[in-house]
Amino acid sequence: MDFELRILGSSSATPSANRHHTAQVLTIGNQIHLIDCGEGTQMQLMQYKIKHQRICNIYISHLHGDHYFGLAGLLSTMYLQGRQLPLHLFGPPGLSEILSLQFKYSGTNLSYKLIFHELDTTCYKKIFEDKQITVHTIPMEHRVPTCGFIFREKPKPRPLIKEKLPPYLTPPQLVRLKWGEDINDEQGNLLLANKEVTLDPKHSRSYAYCSDSRYKPDLLPYLRHVDLLYHEATFLSDMEERASQTFHSTARQAAEMAAAAEVRHLLLGHFSVRYKDLTPLLTEAQEIFEKTDLATEGSIFSVREQHR
């Protein structure tokens, strides 16, 4: 099953000729999750041949324009293209009111059900769950209410070693073995130890999206050991004071967070337009955390499904 992140936009508040406002697409199996929706997002979706109608959920981290000004246009395009499937929208207080006013004065009546989930940006909280994944908010520290998001696959079943399975096992007992249970008789005596007939399950993959925020070490418990971490890196460390004043982070701080959390892979994004060449930001981060990449437009980052 796919677990793949595609970057649509990597710029901070001011776009440039080569960088768009923040937006990302996370594909998990047959589901497409859109994370933030800066201006021009729907054009980027077309550029990379990602079908609007396949998006199931949209997550907006905060109400600075570079993270949501593309949303009304995208929702309207879905309506013009005849979308019928419900769409879940997760965002901070105020977003529903903004969209309602835009649709009211443009005379837009959506052809599909838009299900809005207002987020509490101050806490770690589960906001979505289905058979495959859970999604939690993580509180960021920015000039307006802001949260990040953590996407985690649910625990996976243990593969059965067929040649070691006794013939007397019933279907319910096989299911119990897949989920890590031993098989006991009616008196509670062990009949079959799980470890003798199963393999370790495949790794449950995870992605953490840390949007605009000051460096915030108290996020470490939430981020520990995630496979893929996106952390904003608006500035180089020589502008750390400026970063703090504007509630942003440096590339070095992003790398320090990744190293302390022992993540597998760090992605840098939300770059200030002052940096025409992003190499210095990558170099600064890799001095601390080697497995770092730039989350630039069109980049794809996949997390493989593998055994532990």
Short mmCIF file of C-alpha atoms in Angstrom, two decimals:
data_model
loop_
_atom_site.label_atom_id
_atom_site.label_comp_id
_atom_site.label_asym_id
_atom_site.label_seq_id
_atom_site.Cartn_x
_atom_site.Cartn_y
_atom_site.Cartn_z
CA MET A 1 0.00 0.00 0.00
CA ASP A 2 1.31 3.44 -0.93
CA PHE A 3 2.39 5.93 1.73
CA GLU A 4 3.62 8.82 -0.37
CA LEU A 5 4.01 12.56 0.10
CA ARG A 6 4.00 14.96 -2.85
CA ILE A 7 5.06 18.58 -2.33
CA LEU A 8 2.96 21.17 -4.20
CA GLY A 9 4.31 24.35 -2.60
CA SER A 10 7.33 25.27 -0.47
CA SER A 11 7.40 29.07 -0.20
CA SER A 12 6.63 31.15 2.87
CA ALA A 13 4.32 34.19 2.85
CA THR A 14 5.64 35.66 -0.42
CA PRO A 15 5.68 33.38 -3.47
CA SER A 16 8.41 33.46 -6.10
CA ALA A 17 8.60 32.52 -9.76
CA ASN A 18 9.72 28.99 -8.88
CA ARG A 19 8.07 28.38 -5.51
CA HIS A 20 4.39 28.20 -4.62
CA HIS A 21 2.55 28.64 -1.36
CA THR A 22 2.29 25.73 1.04
CA ALA A 23 0.35 22.65 -0.01
CA GLN A 24 1.08 18.94 0.19
CA VAL A 25 -0.67 15.74 -0.85
CA LEU A 26 -0.33 12.60 1.26
CA THR A 27 -1.50 9.43 -0.48
CA ILE A 28 -2.22 6.46 1.77
CA GLY A 29 -3.56 3.49 -0.14
CA ASN A 30 -6.43 4.76 -2.27
CA GLN A 31 -6.96 7.90 -0.16
CA ILE A 32 -5.62 11.37 -0.92
CA HIS A 33 -5.23 13.84 1.95
CA LEU A 34 -4.53 17.50 1.12
CA ILE A 35 -2.51 19.34 3.76
CA ASP A 36 -2.85 23.13 3.55
CA CYS A 37 -4.05 24.84 0.42
CA GLY A 38 -2.15 27.97 -0.49
CA GLU A 39 -2.93 30.10 -3.51
CA GLY A 40 -2.49 28.16 -6.76
CA THR A 41 -2.91 24.71 -5.20
CA GLN A 42 -5.44 23.54 -7.78
CA MET A 43 -3.05 24.54 -10.57
CA GLN A 44 -0.32 22.46 -8.91
CA LEU A 45 -2.71 19.52 -8.62
CA MET A 46 -3.26 19.72 -12.37
CA GLN A 47 0.47 20.15 -13.00
CA TYR A 48 1.19 16.85 -11.23
CA LYS A 49 -1.93 15.07 -12.56
CA ILE A 50 -3.57 14.61 -9.17
CA LYS A 51 -7.33 14.39 -9.58
CA HIS A 52 -9.27 16.86 -7.42
CA GLN A 53 -12.12 14.44 -6.98
CA ARG A 54 -9.96 11.81 -5.29
CA ILE A 55 -9.23 14.08 -2.32
CA CYS A 56 -11.08 12.75 0.72
CA ASN A 57 -9.89 15.11 3.47
CA ILE A 58 -8.40 18.61 3.58
CA TYR A 59 -6.43 19.86 6.60
CA ILE A 60 -5.74 23.58 7.14
CA SER A 61 -3.09 24.36 9.75
CA HIS A 62 -3.90 28.06 10.29
CA LEU A 63 -5.47 31.12 8.74
CA HIS A 64 -2.50 32.90 7.25
CA GLY A 65 -3.25 33.34 3.57
CA ASP A 66 -0.29 31.38 2.25
CA HIS A 67 -1.84 28.29 3.82
CA TYR A 68 -5.47 28.57 2.73
CA PHE A 69 -6.11 31.24 0.06
CA GLY A 70 -6.43 28.48 -2.57
CA LEU A 71 -9.18 26.66 -0.71
CA ALA A 72 -12.33 28.47 -1.93
CA GLY A 73 -11.19 28.13 -5.53
CA LEU A 74 -10.47 24.42 -5.17
CA LEU A 75 -13.82 23.74 -3.50
CA SER A 76 -15.59 25.69 -6.25
CA THR A 77 -13.78 23.74 -8.98
CA MET A 78 -14.86 20.48 -7.36
CA TYR A 79 -18.45 21.77 -7.54
CA LEU A 80 -18.09 22.83 -11.21
CA GLN A 81 -16.74 19.37 -12.03
CA GLY A 82 -19.80 17.76 -10.44
CA ARG A 83 -18.36 16.27 -7.30
CA GLN A 84 -20.90 14.22 -5.36
CA LEU A 85 -18.80 12.52 -2.67
CA PRO A 86 -18.71 14.19 0.77
CA LEU A 87 -15.54 16.08 1.64
CA HIS A 88 -14.14 16.44 5.16
CA LEU A 89 -12.50 19.77 5.94
CA PHE A 90 -10.45 20.22 9.13
CA GLY A 91 -9.47 23.74 10.14
CA PRO A 92 -9.20 26.32 12.92
CA PRO A 93 -12.06 28.50 14.19
CA GLY A 94 -13.09 31.10 11.63
CA LEU A 95 -12.48 29.04 8.49
CA SER A 96 -16.11 27.94 8.15
CA GLU A 97 -17.28 31.55 8.47
CA ILE A 98 -14.81 32.73 5.82
CA LEU A 99 -15.93 30.09 3.34
CA SER A 100 -19.61 30.73 4.04
CA LEU A 101 -19.18 34.43 3.21
CA GLN A 102 -17.24 33.68 0.04
CA PHE A 103 -19.86 31.23 -1.17
CA LYS A 104 -22.73 33.53 -0.14
CA TYR A 105 -21.55 36.51 -2.16
CA SER A 106 -20.45 34.43 -5.14
CA GLY A 107 -23.76 32.58 -5.25
CA THR A 108 -22.00 29.22 -4.92
CA ASN A 109 -24.08 26.24 -3.80
CA LEU A 110 -21.87 23.19 -3.54
CA SER A 111 -23.14 19.99 -5.16
CA TYR A 112 -21.55 17.85 -2.44
CA LYS A 113 -21.62 17.75 1.34
CA LEU A 114 -18.78 19.72 2.95
CA ILE A 115 -18.30 18.40 6.48
CA PHE A 116 -16.38 20.93 8.57
CA HIS A 117 -14.45 19.89 11.68
CA GLU A 118 -13.33 22.83 13.83
CA LEU A 119 -9.95 22.16 15.42
CA ASP A 120 -8.66 22.91 18.88
CA THR A 121 -5.16 24.08 17.99
CA THR A 122 -3.96 24.09 21.61
CA CYS A 123 -3.68 20.34 22.21
CA TYR A 124 -2.75 16.93 20.87
CA LYS A 125 -6.04 15.37 19.81
CA LYS A 126 -7.32 12.69 17.46
CA ILE A 127 -9.40 14.30 14.69
CA PHE A 128 -9.80 11.47 12.18
CA GLU A 129 -9.80 7.69 12.16
CA ASP A 130 -10.70 4.99 9.69
CA LYS A 131 -9.68 1.36 9.17
CA GLN A 132 -6.18 2.31 8.03
CA ILE A 133 -4.98 5.46 9.85
CA THR A 134 -5.42 7.96 12.64
CA VAL A 135 -4.76 11.70 12.39
CA HIS A 136 -3.90 13.86 15.41
CA THR A 137 -3.36 17.58 15.81
CA ILE A 138 -0.19 18.87 17.45
CA PRO A 139 -0.09 22.41 18.92
CA MET A 140 2.31 24.82 17.23
CA GLU A 141 3.50 28.25 18.41
CA HIS A 142 2.70 30.91 15.83
CA ARG A 143 1.13 34.37 15.62
CA VAL A 144 -2.36 32.96 15.09
CA PRO A 145 -3.89 29.66 16.30
CA THR A 146 -1.94 26.96 14.47
CA CYS A 147 -1.62 23.21 14.59
CA GLY A 148 0.37 20.54 12.85
CA PHE A 149 -0.82 17.06 11.99
CA ILE A 150 0.45 13.52 12.55
CA PHE A 151 -0.73 10.72 10.27
CA ARG A 152 -0.18 7.19 11.56
CA GLU A 153 -1.03 3.82 10.13
CA LYS A 154 -2.80 1.52 12.57
CA PRO A 155 -1.04 -1.62 13.85
CA LYS A 156 -0.89 -4.31 11.19
CA PRO A 157 -1.68 -8.03 11.54
CA ARG A 158 1.07 -10.58 12.02
CA PRO A 159 1.66 -12.81 8.95
CA LEU A 160 0.88 -16.48 9.60
CA ILE A 161 3.47 -19.16 8.84
CA LYS A 162 1.10 -21.54 7.06
CA GLU A 163 3.33 -24.60 7.18
CA LYS A 164 3.49 -24.34 10.99
CA LEU A 165 -0.26 -24.02 11.58
CA PRO A 166 -1.97 -27.06 13.18
CA PRO A 167 -4.95 -28.33 11.15
CA TYR A 168 -7.39 -28.04 14.08
CA LEU A 169 -7.40 -24.22 14.23
CA THR A 170 -10.72 -22.48 13.65
CA PRO A 171 -11.15 -19.23 11.66
CA PRO A 172 -11.63 -17.16 14.86
CA GLN A 173 -8.43 -18.65 16.28
CA LEU A 174 -6.53 -17.73 13.12
CA VAL A 175 -7.74 -14.15 13.46
CA ARG A 176 -6.57 -14.06 17.08
CA LEU A 177 -3.14 -15.29 16.02
CA LYS A 178 -2.89 -12.56 13.40
CA TRP A 179 -3.45 -9.97 16.11
CA GLY A 180 -0.80 -11.34 18.42
CA GLU A 181 -2.78 -13.57 20.77
CA ASP A 182 -1.82 -17.03 21.98
CA ILE A 183 -4.31 -19.90 21.71
CA ASN A 184 -5.44 -21.40 25.02
CA ASP A 185 -7.82 -24.24 25.87
CA GLU A 186 -10.99 -23.76 27.92
CA GLN A 187 -9.01 -24.13 31.15
CA GLY A 188 -6.58 -21.40 30.11
CA ASN A 189 -3.70 -23.75 29.31
CA LEU A 190 -1.46 -22.72 26.42
CA LEU A 191 -2.14 -24.71 23.25
CA LEU A 192 -0.21 -22.66 20.74
CA ALA A 193 2.21 -19.77 21.28
CA ASN A 194 1.77 -16.92 18.84
CA LYS A 195 5.49 -16.43 18.27
CA GLU A 196 5.82 -20.02 17.01
CA VAL A 197 3.47 -19.60 14.04
CA THR A 198 3.62 -15.90 13.09
CA LEU A 199 6.10 -13.34 11.86
CA ASP A 200 6.54 -9.77 13.06
CA PRO A 201 4.01 -7.40 11.48
CA LYS A 202 4.99 -4.86 8.87
CA HIS A 203 5.98 -1.46 10.21
CA SER A 204 3.14 1.03 10.74
CA ARG A 205 4.25 4.16 8.91
CA SER A 206 3.90 7.77 10.07
CA TYR A 207 4.17 11.34 8.82
CA ALA A 208 4.33 14.50 10.96
CA TYR A 209 3.60 17.92 9.47
CA CYS A 210 4.93 20.78 11.58
CA SER A 211 3.67 23.96 9.96
CA ASP A 212 4.57 27.56 10.86
CA SER A 213 5.97 27.70 14.37
CA ARG A 214 8.77 28.82 16.59
CA TYR A 215 11.18 26.10 17.61
CA LYS A 216 9.18 24.12 20.16
CA PRO A 217 11.06 21.28 21.93
CA ASP A 218 7.99 20.22 23.89
CA LEU A 219 6.70 18.64 20.65
CA LEU A 220 9.32 15.89 20.96
CA PRO A 221 7.08 13.29 22.66
CA TYR A 222 4.64 13.52 19.75
CA LEU A 223 7.30 13.34 17.03
CA ARG A 224 9.51 10.61 18.42
CA HIS A 225 10.47 7.95 15.86
CA VAL A 226 8.14 9.15 13.08
CA ASP A 227 9.24 7.98 9.63
CA LEU A 228 8.88 11.32 7.87
CA LEU A 229 8.96 14.74 9.53
CA TYR A 230 8.22 17.99 7.70
CA HIS A 231 9.38 20.98 9.71
CA GLU A 232 9.28 24.57 8.58
CA ALA A 233 12.72 26.14 8.03
CA THR A 234 11.99 29.70 6.99
CA PHE A 235 15.45 31.08 7.85
CA LEU A 236 19.11 30.22 8.22
CA SER A 237 20.52 30.26 11.75
CA ASP A 238 22.14 33.68 11.29
CA MET A 239 18.57 35.00 11.37
CA GLU A 240 17.50 33.07 14.47
CA GLU A 241 16.41 36.25 16.25
CA ARG A 242 14.27 37.22 13.26
CA ALA A 243 12.82 33.71 13.22
CA SER A 244 11.81 33.97 16.87
CA GLN A 245 10.28 37.43 16.39
CA THR A 246 8.13 36.21 13.51
CA PHE A 247 7.28 32.86 15.15
CA HIS A 248 9.27 30.81 12.66
CA SER A 249 12.18 28.34 12.79
CA THR A 250 15.61 27.96 11.26
CA ALA A 251 16.98 25.02 9.29
CA ARG A 252 19.30 24.24 12.21
CA GLN A 253 16.41 24.18 14.67
CA ALA A 254 14.44 21.84 12.40
CA ALA A 255 17.42 19.49 12.30
CA GLU A 256 17.85 19.66 16.07
CA MET A 257 14.20 18.67 16.44
CA ALA A 258 14.64 15.73 14.05
CA ALA A 259 17.77 14.52 15.80
CA ALA A 260 16.26 14.77 19.28
CA ALA A 261 13.07 12.98 18.15
CA GLU A 262 15.11 10.27 16.37
CA VAL A 263 12.99 10.48 13.24
CA ARG A 264 13.99 8.62 10.10
CA HIS A 265 13.81 11.41 7.53
CA LEU A 266 13.53 15.20 7.78
CA LEU A 267 12.02 17.51 5.15
CA LEU A 268 12.59 21.26 5.18
CA GLY A 269 10.07 23.73 3.75
CA HIS A 270 8.35 27.14 3.99
CA PHE A 271 11.43 28.94 2.71
CA SER A 272 11.79 32.71 2.84
CA VAL A 273 11.77 34.31 -0.60
CA ARG A 274 15.14 35.93 0.27
CA TYR A 275 16.83 32.57 -0.41
CA LYS A 276 17.13 32.10 -4.16
CA ASP A 277 19.49 29.17 -3.59
CA LEU A 278 18.26 26.72 -0.96
CA THR A 279 21.53 24.79 -0.69
CA PRO A 280 22.74 26.67 2.43
CA LEU A 281 19.57 25.68 4.33
CA LEU A 282 20.05 22.03 3.38
CA THR A 283 23.74 22.15 4.33
CA GLU A 284 22.99 23.76 7.69
CA ALA A 285 20.47 21.06 8.56
CA GLN A 286 22.57 18.14 7.31
CA GLU A 287 25.43 19.16 9.58
CA ILE A 288 23.17 18.06 12.45
CA PHE A 289 20.81 15.55 10.82
CA GLU A 290 22.21 13.89 7.71
CA LYS A 291 18.98 12.37 6.40
CA THR A 292 17.49 15.73 5.41
CA ASP A 293 15.95 16.82 2.11
CA LEU A 294 14.35 19.96 0.72
CA ALA A 295 10.56 19.73 0.33
CA THR A 296 10.47 21.54 -3.01
CA GLU A 297 7.76 21.59 -5.67
CA GLY A 298 7.14 18.23 -7.30
CA SER A 299 9.28 16.25 -4.87
CA ILE A 300 7.94 12.83 -3.86
CA PHE A 301 8.85 11.09 -0.62
CA SER A 302 7.72 7.51 -0.08
CA VAL A 303 7.81 5.44 3.08
CA ARG A 304 8.22 1.77 2.27
CA GLU A 305 6.08 -0.92 3.84
CA GLN A 306 8.56 -3.26 5.46
CA HIS A 307 8.87 -5.71 8.33
CA ARG A 308 10.24 -4.41 11.59
#
